[in-house]
mmCIF file with all atom_site columns, C-alpha atoms in Angstrom:
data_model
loop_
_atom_site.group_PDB
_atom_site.id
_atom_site.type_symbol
_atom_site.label_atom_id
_atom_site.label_alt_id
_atom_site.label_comp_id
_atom_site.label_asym_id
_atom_site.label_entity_id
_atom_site.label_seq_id
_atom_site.pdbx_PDB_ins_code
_atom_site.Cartn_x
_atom_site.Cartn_y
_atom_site.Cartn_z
_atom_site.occupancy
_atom_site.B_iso_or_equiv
_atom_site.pdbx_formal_charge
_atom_site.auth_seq_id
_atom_site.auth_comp_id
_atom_site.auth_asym_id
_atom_site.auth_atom_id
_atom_site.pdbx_PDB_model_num
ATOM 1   C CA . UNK A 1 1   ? 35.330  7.167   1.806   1.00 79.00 ? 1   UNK A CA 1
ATOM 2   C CA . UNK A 1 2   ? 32.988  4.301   0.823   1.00 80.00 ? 2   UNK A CA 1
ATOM 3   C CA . UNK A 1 3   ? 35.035  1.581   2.607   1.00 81.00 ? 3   UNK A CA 1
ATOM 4   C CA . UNK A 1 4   ? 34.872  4.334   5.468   1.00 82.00 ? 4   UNK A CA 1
ATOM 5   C CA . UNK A 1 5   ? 31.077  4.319   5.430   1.00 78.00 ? 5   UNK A CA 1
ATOM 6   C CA . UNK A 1 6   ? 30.417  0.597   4.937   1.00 78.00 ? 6   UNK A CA 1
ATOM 7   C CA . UNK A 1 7   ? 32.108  -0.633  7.638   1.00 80.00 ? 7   UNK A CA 1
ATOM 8   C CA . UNK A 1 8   ? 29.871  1.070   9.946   1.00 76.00 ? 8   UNK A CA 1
ATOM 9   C CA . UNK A 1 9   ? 27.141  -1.756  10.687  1.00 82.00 ? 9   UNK A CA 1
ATOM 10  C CA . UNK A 1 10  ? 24.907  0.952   11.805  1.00 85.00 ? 10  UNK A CA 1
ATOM 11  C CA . UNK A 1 11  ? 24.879  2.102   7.763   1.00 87.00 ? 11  UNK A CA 1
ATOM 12  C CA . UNK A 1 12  ? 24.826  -1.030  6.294   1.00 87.00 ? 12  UNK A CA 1
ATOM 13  C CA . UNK A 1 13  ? 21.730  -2.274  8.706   1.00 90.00 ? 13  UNK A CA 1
ATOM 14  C CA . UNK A 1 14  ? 19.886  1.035   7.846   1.00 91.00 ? 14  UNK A CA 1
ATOM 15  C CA . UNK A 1 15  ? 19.964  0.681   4.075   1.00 92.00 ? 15  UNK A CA 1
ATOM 16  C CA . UNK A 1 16  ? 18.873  -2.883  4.578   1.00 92.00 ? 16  UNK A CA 1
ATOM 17  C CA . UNK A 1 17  ? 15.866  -1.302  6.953   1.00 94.00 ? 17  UNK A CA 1
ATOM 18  C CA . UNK A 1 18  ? 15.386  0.911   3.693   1.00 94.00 ? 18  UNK A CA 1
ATOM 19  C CA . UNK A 1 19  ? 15.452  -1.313  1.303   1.00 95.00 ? 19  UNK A CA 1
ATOM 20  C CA . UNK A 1 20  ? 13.589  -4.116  3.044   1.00 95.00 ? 20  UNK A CA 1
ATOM 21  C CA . UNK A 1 21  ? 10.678  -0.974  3.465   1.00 95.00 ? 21  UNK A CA 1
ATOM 22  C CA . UNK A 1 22  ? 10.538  -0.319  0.164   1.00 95.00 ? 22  UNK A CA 1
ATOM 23  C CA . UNK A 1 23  ? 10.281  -3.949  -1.638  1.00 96.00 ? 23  UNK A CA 1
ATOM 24  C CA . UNK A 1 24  ? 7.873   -5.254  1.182   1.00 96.00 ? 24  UNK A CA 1
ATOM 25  C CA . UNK A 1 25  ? 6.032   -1.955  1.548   1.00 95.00 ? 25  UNK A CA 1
ATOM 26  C CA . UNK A 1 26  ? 5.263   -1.117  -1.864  1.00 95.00 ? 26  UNK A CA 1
ATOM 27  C CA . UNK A 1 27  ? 4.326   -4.457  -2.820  1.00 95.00 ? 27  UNK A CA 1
ATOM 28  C CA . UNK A 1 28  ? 2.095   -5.057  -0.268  1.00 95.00 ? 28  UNK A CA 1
ATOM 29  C CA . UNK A 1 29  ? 0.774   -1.779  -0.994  1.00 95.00 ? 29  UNK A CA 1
ATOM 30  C CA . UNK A 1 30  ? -0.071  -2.747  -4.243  1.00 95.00 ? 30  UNK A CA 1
ATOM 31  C CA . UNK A 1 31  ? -1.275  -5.994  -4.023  1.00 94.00 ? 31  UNK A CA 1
ATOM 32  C CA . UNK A 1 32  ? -3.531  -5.000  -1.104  1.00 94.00 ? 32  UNK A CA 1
ATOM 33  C CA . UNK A 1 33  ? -5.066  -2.008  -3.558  1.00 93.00 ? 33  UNK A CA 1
ATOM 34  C CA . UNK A 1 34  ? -5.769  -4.446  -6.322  1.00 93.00 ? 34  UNK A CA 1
ATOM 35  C CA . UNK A 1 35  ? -7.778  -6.777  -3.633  1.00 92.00 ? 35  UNK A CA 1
ATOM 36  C CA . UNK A 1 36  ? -9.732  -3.697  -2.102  1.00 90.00 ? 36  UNK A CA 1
ATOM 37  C CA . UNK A 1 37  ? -10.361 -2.071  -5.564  1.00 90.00 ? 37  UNK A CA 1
ATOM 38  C CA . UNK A 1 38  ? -11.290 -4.728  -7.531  1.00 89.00 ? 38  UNK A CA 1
ATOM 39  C CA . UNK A 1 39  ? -14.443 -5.005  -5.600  1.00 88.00 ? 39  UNK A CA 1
ATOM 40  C CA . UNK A 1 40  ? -15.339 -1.873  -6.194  1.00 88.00 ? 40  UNK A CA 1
ATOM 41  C CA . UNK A 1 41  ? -15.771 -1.853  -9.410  1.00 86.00 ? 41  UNK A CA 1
ATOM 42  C CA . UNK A 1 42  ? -18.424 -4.354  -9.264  1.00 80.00 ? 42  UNK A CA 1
ATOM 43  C CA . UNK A 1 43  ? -22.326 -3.163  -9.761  1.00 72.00 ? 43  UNK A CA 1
ATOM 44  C CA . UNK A 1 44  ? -24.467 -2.517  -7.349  1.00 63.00 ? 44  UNK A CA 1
ATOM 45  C CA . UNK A 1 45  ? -26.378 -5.231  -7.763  1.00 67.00 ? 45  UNK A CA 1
ATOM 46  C CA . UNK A 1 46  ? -23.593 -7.794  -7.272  1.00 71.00 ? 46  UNK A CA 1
ATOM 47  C CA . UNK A 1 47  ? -22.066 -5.901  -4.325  1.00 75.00 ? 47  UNK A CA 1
ATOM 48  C CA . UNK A 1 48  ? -24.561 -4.264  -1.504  1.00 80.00 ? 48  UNK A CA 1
ATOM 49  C CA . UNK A 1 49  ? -23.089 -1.569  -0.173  1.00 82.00 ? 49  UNK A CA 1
ATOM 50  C CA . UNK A 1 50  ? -20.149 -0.767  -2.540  1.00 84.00 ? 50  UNK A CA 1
ATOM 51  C CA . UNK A 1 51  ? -21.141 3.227   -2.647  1.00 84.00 ? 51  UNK A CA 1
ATOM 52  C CA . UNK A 1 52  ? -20.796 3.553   0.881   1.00 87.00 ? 52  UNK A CA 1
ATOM 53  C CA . UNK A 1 53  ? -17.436 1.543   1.136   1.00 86.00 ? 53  UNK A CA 1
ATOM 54  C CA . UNK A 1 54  ? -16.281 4.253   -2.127  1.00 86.00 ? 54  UNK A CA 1
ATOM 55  C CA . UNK A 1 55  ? -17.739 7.357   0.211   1.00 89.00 ? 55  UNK A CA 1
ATOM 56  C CA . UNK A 1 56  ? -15.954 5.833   3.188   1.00 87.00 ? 56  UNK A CA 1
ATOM 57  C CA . UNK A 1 57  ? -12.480 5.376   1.054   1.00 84.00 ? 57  UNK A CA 1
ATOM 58  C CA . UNK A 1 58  ? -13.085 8.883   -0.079  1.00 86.00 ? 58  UNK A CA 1
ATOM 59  C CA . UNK A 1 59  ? -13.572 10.742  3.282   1.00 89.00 ? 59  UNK A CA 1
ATOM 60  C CA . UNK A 1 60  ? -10.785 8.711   4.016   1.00 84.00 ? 60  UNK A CA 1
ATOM 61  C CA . UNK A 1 61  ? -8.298  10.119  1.737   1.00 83.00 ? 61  UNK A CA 1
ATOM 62  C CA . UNK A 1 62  ? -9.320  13.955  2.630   1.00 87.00 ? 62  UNK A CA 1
ATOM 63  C CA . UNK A 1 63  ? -9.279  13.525  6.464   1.00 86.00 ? 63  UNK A CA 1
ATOM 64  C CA . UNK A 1 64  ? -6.626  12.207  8.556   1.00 80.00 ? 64  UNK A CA 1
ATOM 65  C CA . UNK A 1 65  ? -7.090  11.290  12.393  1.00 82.00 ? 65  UNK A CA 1
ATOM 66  C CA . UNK A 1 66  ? -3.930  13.603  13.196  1.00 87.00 ? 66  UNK A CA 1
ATOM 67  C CA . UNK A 1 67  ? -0.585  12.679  14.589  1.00 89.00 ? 67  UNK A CA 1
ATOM 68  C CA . UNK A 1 68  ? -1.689  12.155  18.282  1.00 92.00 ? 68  UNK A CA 1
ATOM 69  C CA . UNK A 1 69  ? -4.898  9.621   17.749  1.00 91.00 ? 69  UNK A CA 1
ATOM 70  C CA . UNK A 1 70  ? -2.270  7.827   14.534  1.00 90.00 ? 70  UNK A CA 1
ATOM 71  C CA . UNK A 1 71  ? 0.494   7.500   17.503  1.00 93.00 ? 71  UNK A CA 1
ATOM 72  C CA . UNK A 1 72  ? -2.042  5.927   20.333  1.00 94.00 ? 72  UNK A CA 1
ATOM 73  C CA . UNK A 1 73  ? -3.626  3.449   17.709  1.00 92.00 ? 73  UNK A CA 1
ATOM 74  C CA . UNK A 1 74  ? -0.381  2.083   17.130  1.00 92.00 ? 74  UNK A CA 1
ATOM 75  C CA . UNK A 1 75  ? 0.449   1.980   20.395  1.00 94.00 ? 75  UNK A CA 1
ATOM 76  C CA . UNK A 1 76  ? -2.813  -0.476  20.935  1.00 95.00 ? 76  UNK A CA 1
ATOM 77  C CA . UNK A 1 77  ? -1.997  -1.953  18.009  1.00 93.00 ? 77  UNK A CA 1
ATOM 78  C CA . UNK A 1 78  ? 1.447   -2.747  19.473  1.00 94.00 ? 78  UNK A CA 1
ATOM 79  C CA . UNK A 1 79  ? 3.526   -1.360  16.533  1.00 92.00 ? 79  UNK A CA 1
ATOM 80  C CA . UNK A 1 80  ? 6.008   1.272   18.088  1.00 93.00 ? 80  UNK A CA 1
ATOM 81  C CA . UNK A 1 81  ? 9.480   0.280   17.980  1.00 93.00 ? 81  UNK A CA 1
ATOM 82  C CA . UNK A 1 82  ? 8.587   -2.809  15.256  1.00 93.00 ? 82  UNK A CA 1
ATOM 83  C CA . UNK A 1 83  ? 9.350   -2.757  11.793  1.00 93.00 ? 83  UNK A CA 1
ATOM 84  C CA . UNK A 1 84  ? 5.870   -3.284  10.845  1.00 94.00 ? 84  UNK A CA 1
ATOM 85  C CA . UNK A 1 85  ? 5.365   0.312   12.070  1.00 93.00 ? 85  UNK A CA 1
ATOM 86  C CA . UNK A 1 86  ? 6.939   1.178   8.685   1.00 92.00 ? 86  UNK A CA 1
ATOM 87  C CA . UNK A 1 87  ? 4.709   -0.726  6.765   1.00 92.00 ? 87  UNK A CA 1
ATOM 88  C CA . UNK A 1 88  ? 1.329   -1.694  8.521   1.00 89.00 ? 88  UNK A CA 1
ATOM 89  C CA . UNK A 1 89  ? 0.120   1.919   7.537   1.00 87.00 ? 89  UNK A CA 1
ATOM 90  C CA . UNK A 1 90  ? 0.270   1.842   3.917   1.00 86.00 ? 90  UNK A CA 1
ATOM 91  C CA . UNK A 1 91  ? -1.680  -1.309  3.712   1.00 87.00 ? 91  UNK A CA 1
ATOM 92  C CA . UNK A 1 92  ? -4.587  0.472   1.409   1.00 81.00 ? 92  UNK A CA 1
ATOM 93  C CA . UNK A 1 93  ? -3.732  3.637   -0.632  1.00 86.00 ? 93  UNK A CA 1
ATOM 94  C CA . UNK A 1 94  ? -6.435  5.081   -0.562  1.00 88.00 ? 94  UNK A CA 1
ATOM 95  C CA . UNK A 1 95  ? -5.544  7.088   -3.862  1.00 89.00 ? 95  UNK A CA 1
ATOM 96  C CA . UNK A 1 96  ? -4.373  4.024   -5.620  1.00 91.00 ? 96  UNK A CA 1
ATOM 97  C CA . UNK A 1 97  ? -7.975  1.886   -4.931  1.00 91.00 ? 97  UNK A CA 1
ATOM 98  C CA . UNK A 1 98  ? -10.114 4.754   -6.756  1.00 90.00 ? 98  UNK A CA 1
ATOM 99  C CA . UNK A 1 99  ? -7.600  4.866   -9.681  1.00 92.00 ? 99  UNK A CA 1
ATOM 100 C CA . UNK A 1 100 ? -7.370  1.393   -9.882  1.00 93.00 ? 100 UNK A CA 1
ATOM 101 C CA . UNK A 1 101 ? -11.482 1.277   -9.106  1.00 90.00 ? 101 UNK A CA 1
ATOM 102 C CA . UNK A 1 102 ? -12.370 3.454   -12.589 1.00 90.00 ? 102 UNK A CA 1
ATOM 103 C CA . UNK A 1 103 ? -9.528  1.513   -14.523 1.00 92.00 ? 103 UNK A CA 1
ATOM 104 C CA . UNK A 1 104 ? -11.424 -1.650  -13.914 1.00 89.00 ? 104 UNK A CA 1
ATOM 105 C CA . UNK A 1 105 ? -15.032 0.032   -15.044 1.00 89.00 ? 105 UNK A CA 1
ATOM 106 C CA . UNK A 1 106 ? -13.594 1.128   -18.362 1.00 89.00 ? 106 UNK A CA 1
ATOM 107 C CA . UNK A 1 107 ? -12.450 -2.438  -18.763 1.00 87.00 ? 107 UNK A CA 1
ATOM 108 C CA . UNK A 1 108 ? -15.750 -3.506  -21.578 1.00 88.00 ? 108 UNK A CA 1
ATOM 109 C CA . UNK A 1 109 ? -18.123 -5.517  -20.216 1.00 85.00 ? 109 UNK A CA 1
ATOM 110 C CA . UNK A 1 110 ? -18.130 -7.837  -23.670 1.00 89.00 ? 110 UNK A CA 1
ATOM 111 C CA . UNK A 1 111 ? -15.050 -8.911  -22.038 1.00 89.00 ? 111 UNK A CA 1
ATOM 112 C CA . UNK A 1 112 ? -15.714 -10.167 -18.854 1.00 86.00 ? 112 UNK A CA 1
ATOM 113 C CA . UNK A 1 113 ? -18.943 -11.547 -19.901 1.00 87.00 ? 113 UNK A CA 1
ATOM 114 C CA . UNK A 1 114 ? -17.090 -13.955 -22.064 1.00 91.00 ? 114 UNK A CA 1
ATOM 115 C CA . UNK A 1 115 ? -15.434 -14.599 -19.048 1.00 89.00 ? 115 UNK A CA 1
ATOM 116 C CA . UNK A 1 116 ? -18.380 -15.424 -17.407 1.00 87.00 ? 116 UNK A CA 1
ATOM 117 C CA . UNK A 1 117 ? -19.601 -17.163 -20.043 1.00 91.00 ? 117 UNK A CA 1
ATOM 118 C CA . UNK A 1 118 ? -16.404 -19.358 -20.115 1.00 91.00 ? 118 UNK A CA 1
ATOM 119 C CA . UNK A 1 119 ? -16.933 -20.214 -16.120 1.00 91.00 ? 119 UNK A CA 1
ATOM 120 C CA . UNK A 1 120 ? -14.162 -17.539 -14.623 1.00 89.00 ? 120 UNK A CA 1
ATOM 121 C CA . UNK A 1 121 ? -14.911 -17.205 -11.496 1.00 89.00 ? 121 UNK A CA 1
ATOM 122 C CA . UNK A 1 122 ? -14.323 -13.141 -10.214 1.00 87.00 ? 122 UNK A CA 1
ATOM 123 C CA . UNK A 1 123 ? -11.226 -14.066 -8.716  1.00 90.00 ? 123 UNK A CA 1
ATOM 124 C CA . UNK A 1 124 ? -9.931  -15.660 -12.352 1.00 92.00 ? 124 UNK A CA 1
ATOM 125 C CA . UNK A 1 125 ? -11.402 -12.269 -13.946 1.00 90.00 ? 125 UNK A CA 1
ATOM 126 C CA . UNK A 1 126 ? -9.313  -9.981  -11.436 1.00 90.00 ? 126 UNK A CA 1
ATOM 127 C CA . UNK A 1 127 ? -5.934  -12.345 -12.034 1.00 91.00 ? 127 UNK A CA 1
ATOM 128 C CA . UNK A 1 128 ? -6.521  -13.619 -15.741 1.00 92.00 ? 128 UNK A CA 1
ATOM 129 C CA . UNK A 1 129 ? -8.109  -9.788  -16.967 1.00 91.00 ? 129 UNK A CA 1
ATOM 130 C CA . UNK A 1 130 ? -7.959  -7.675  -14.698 1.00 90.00 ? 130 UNK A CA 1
ATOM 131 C CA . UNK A 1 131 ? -4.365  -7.435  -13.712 1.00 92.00 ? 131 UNK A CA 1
ATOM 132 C CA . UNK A 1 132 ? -2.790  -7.555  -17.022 1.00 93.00 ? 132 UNK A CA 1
ATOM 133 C CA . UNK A 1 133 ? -5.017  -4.727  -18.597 1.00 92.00 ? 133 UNK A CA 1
ATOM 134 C CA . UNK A 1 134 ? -3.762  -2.830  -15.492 1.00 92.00 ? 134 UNK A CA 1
ATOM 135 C CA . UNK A 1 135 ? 0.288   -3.563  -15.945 1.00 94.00 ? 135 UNK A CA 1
ATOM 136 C CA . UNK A 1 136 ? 0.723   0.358   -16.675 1.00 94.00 ? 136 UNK A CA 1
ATOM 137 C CA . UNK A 1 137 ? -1.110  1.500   -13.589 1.00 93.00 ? 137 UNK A CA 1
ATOM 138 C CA . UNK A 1 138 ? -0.155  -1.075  -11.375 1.00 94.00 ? 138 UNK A CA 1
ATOM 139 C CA . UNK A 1 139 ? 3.493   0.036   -12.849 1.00 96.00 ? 139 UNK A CA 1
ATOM 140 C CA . UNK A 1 140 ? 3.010   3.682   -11.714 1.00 96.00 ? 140 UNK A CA 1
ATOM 141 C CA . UNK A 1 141 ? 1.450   3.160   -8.108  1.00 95.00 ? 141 UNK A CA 1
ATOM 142 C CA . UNK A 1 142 ? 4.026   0.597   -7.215  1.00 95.00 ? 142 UNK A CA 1
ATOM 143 C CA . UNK A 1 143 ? 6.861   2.943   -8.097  1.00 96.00 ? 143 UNK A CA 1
ATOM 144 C CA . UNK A 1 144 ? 4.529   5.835   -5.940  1.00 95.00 ? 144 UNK A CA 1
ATOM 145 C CA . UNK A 1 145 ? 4.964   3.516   -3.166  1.00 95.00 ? 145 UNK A CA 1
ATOM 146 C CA . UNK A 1 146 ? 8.546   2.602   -3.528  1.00 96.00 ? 146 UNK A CA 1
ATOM 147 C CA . UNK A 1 147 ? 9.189   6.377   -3.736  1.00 96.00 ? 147 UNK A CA 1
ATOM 148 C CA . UNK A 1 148 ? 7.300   7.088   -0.836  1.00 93.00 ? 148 UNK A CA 1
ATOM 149 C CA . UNK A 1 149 ? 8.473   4.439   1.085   1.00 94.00 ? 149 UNK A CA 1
ATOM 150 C CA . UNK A 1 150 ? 12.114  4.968   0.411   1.00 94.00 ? 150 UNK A CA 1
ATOM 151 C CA . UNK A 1 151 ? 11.755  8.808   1.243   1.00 93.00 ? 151 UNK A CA 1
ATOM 152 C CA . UNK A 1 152 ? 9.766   8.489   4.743   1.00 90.00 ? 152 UNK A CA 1
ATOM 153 C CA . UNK A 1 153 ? 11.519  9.014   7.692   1.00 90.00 ? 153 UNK A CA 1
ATOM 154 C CA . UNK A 1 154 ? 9.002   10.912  10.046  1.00 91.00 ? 154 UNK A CA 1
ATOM 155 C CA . UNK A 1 155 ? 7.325   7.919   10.994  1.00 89.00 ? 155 UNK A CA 1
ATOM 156 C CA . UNK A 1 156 ? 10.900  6.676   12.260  1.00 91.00 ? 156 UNK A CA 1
ATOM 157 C CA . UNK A 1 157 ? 11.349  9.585   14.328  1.00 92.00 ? 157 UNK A CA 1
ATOM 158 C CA . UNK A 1 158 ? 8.278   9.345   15.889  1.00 93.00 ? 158 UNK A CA 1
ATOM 159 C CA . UNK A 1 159 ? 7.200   6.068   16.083  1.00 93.00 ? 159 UNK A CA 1
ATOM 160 C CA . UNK A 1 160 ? 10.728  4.060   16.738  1.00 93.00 ? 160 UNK A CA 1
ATOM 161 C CA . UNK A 1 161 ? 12.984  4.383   19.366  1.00 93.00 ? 161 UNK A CA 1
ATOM 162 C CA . UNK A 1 162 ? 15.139  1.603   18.740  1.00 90.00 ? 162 UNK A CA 1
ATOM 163 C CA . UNK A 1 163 ? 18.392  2.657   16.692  1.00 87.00 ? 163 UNK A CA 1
ATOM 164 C CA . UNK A 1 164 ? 18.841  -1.168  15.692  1.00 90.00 ? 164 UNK A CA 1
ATOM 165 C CA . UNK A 1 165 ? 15.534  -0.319  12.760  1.00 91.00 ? 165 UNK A CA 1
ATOM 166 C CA . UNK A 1 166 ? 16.025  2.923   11.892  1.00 91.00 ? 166 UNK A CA 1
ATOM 167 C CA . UNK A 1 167 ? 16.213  3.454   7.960   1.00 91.00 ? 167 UNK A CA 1
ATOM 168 C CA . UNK A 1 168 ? 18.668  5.353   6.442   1.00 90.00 ? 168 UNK A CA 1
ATOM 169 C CA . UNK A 1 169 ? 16.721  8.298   5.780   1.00 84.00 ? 169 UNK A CA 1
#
């Protein structure tokens, strides 16, 4: 039976489509969560406007723009029948940048002062501190991604027509 199934290219190119999905997708997902959250955990005072980007992320994550305004957009956006349909979505979890977000404020501030005081610039906080305080949760939304990745196939039915990138699902 399995020498049955894998010599059908169609199977073998749609697990690769799945696969490729789920490595690229979830760790884009999570690398793009860190950079957006990051930010956010900032003070006021170093970051104008960082309440209204946390309202906007959290209105975000309660309302979606429904299935006919999501299909147009990527239609603009030129994204039907591409591979990047798969992915471009997911950039920013929206979920995943206000856990992250409160995991970097209970990170003490007697830490990154020193790190201030030692000349770390906040990109050498985020990658030096940050980052490896945030191994466990980074752990856990990466493998949310990967699971959600590797289990989505509505997007493929509507968004791709093309047989040639369809994922296994």
């Amino acid at each position: 039976s399995y020498r049955y199934i894998l010599k059908d290219s169609a199977f073998v190119r749609a697990f690769v489509i799945s696969v490729l999905r789920t490595v690229i997708g979830a760790g884009i997902q999570v690398l793009m969560t860190i950079m957006c959250a990051y930010p956010l955990s900032k003070s006021s005072d170093r970051f104008n406007g960082r309440t209204a980007y946390v309202w906007f992320f959290l209105i975000a994550s309660l309302f979606s723009g429904g299935l006919i305004p999501t299909y147009l957009l990527y239609r603009d956006l030129k994204l039907l029948n591409t591979f990047w349909v798969y992915i471009a979505p997911s950039f920013a979890n929206t979920y995943g940048i206000l856990v992250i977000k409160l995991f970097v404020e209970g990170i003490p501030y007697d830490v990154m002062e020193s790190a201030d005081l030692d000349g770390a610039t906040e990109i050498q906080k985020m990658v030096y501190i940050g980052v490896p305080l945030l191994k466990p949760t980074l752990c856990a939304l990466g493998l949310f991604a990967a699971v959600g990745h590797w289990n989505a196939w509505m997007d493929a039915m509507i968004y791709v027509k093309n047989a040639k990138i369809w994922p296994i699902q």
